[in-house]
Short mmCIF file of N, CA and C in Angstrom, two decimals:
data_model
loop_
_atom_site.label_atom_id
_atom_site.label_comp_id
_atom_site.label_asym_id
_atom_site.label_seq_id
_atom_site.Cartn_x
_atom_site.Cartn_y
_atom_site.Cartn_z
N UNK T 1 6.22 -19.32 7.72
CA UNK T 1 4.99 -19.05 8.46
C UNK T 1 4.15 -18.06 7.67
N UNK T 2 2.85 -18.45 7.37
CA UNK T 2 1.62 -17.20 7.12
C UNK T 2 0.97 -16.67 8.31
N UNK T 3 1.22 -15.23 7.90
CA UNK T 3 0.90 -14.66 8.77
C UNK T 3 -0.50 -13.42 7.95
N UNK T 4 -1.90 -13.27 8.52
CA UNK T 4 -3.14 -13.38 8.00
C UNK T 4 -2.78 -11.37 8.15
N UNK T 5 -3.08 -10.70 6.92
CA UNK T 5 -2.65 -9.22 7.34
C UNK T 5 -3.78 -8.93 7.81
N UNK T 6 -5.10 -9.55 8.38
CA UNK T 6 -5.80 -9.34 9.70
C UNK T 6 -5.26 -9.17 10.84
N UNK T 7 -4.27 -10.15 10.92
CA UNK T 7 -3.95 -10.28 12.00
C UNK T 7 -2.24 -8.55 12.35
N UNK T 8 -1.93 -8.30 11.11
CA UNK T 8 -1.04 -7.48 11.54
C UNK T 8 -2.03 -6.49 11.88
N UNK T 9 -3.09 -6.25 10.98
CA UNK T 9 -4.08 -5.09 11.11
C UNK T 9 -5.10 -5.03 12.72
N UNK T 10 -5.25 -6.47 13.25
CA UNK T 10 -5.57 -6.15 14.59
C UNK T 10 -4.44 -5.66 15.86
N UNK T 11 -3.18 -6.00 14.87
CA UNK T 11 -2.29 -5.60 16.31
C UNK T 11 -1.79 -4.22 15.78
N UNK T 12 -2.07 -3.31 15.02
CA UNK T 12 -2.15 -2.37 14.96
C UNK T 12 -3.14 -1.44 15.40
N UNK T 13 -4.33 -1.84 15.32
CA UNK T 13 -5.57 -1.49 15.57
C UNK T 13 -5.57 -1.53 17.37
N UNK T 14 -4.99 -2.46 17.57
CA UNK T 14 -5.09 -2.45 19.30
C UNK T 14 -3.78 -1.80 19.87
N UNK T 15 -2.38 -1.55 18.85
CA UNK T 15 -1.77 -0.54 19.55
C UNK T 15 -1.89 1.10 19.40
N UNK T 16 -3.28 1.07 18.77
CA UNK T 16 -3.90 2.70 18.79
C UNK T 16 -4.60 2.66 19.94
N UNK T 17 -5.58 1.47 20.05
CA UNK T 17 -6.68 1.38 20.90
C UNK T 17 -5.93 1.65 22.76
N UNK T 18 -4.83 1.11 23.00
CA UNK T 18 -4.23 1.22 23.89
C UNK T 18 -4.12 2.56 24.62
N UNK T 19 -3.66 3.85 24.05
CA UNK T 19 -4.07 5.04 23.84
C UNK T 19 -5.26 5.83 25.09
N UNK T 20 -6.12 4.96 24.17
CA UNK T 20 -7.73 5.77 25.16
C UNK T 20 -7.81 4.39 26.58
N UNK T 21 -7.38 3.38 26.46
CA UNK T 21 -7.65 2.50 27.28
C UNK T 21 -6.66 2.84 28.90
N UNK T 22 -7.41 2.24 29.88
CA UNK T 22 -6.61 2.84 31.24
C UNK T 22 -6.10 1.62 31.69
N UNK T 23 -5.02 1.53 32.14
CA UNK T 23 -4.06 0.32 32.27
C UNK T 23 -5.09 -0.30 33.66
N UNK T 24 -5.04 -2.00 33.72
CA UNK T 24 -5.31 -2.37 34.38
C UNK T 24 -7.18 -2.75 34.30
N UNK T 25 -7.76 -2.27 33.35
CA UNK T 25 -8.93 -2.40 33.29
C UNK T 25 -9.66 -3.50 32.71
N UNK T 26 -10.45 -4.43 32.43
CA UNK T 26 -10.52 -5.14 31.41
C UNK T 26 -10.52 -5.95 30.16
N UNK T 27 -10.71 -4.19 30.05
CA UNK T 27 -10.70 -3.73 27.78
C UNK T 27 -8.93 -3.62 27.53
N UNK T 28 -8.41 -2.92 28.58
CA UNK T 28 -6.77 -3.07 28.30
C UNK T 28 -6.20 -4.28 28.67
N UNK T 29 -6.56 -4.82 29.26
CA UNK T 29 -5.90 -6.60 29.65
C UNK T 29 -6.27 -7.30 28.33
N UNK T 30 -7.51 -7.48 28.07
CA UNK T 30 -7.73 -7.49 26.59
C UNK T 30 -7.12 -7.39 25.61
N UNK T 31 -6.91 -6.19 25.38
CA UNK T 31 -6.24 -5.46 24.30
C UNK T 31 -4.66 -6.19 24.27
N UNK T 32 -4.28 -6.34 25.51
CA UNK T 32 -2.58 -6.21 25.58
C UNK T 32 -2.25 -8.18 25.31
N UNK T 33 -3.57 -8.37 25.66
CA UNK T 33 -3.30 -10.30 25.51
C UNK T 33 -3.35 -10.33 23.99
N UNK T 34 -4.22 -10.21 23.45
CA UNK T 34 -4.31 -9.82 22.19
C UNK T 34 -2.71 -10.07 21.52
N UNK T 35 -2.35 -8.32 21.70
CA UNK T 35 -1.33 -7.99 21.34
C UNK T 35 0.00 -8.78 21.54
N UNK T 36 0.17 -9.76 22.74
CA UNK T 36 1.42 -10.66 22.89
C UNK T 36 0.93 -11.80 22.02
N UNK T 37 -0.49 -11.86 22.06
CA UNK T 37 -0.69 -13.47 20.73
C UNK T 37 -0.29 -13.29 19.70
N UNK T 38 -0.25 -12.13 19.19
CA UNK T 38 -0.19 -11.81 18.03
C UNK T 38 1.23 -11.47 17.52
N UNK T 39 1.92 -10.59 18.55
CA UNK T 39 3.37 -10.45 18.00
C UNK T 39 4.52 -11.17 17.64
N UNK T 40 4.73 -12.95 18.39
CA UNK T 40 5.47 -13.88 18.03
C UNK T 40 5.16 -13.69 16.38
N UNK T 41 3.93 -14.09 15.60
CA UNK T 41 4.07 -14.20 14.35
C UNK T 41 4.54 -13.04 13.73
N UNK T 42 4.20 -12.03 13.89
CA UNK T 42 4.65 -10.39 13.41
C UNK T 42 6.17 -10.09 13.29
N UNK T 43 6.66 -10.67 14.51
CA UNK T 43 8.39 -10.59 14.62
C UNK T 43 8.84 -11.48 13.40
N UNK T 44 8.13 -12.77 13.56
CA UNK T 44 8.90 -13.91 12.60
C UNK T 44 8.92 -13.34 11.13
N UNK T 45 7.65 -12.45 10.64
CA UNK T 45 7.66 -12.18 9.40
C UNK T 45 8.26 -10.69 8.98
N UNK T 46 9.17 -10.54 9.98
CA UNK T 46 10.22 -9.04 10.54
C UNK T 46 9.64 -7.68 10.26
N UNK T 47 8.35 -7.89 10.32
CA UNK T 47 7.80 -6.63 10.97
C UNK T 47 8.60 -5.46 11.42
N UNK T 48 9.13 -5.52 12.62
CA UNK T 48 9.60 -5.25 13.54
C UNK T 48 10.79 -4.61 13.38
N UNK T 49 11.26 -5.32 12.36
CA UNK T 49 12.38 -4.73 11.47
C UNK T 49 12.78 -3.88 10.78
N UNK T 50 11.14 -3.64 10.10
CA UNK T 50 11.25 -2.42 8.84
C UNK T 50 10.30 -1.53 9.74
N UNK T 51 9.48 -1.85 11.16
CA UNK T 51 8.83 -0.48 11.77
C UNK T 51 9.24 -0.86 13.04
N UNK T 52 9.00 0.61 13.90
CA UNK T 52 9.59 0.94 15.13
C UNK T 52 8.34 1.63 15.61
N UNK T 53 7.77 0.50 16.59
CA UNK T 53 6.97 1.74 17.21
C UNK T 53 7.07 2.86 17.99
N UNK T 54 6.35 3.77 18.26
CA UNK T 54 5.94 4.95 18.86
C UNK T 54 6.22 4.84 20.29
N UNK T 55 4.88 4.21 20.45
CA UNK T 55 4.05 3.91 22.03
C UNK T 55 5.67 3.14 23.03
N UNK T 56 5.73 3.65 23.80
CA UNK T 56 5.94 3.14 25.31
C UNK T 56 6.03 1.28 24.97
N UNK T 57 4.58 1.93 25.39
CA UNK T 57 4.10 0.35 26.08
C UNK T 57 3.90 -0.94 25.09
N UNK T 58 3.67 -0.32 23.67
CA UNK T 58 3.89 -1.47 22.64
C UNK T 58 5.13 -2.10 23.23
N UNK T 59 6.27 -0.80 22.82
CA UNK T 59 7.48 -1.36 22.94
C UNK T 59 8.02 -2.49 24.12
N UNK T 60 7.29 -2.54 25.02
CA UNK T 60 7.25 -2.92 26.30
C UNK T 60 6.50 -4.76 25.90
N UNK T 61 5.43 -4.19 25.63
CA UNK T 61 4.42 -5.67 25.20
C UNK T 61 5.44 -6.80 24.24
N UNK T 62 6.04 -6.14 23.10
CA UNK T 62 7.03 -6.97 22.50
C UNK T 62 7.92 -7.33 22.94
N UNK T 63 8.68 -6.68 23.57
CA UNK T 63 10.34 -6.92 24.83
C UNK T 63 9.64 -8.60 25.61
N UNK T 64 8.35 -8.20 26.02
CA UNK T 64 7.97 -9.32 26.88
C UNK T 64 7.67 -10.48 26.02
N UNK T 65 7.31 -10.54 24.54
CA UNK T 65 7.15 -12.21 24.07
C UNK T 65 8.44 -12.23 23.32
N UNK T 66 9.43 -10.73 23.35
CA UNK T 66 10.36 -11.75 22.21
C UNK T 66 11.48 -12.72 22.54
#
């Protein structure tokens, strides 16, 4: 699988953005759909493997597509 390092760079970019965003709002429903489209490919190319996120709720967003 190719995976576009746009695309790792937007799901990084939106697990900062998550941060200032208030759960339940638009821009974070947004943000977090985003973020489950995006992580199936991220896992496959083991991402995930060589980093550990921070955040809570990343951790949370991935648990749910993997």
């Amino acid at each position: 699988m190719t995976v576009r390092k746009g695309s790792v760079a937007a799901f990084v970019s939106n697990a900062i953005r998550l941060n200032d965003l208030t759960e339940g709002t638009p821009e974070h429903t947004a943000v977090v759909t985003q973020m489950r489209e995006l992580a199936p490919a991220l896992h496959t190319i083991g991402l995930f493997e060589v980093f550990q996120p921070l955040s809570r709720e990343v951790e949370r967003i991935l648990a749910e597509v993997a």
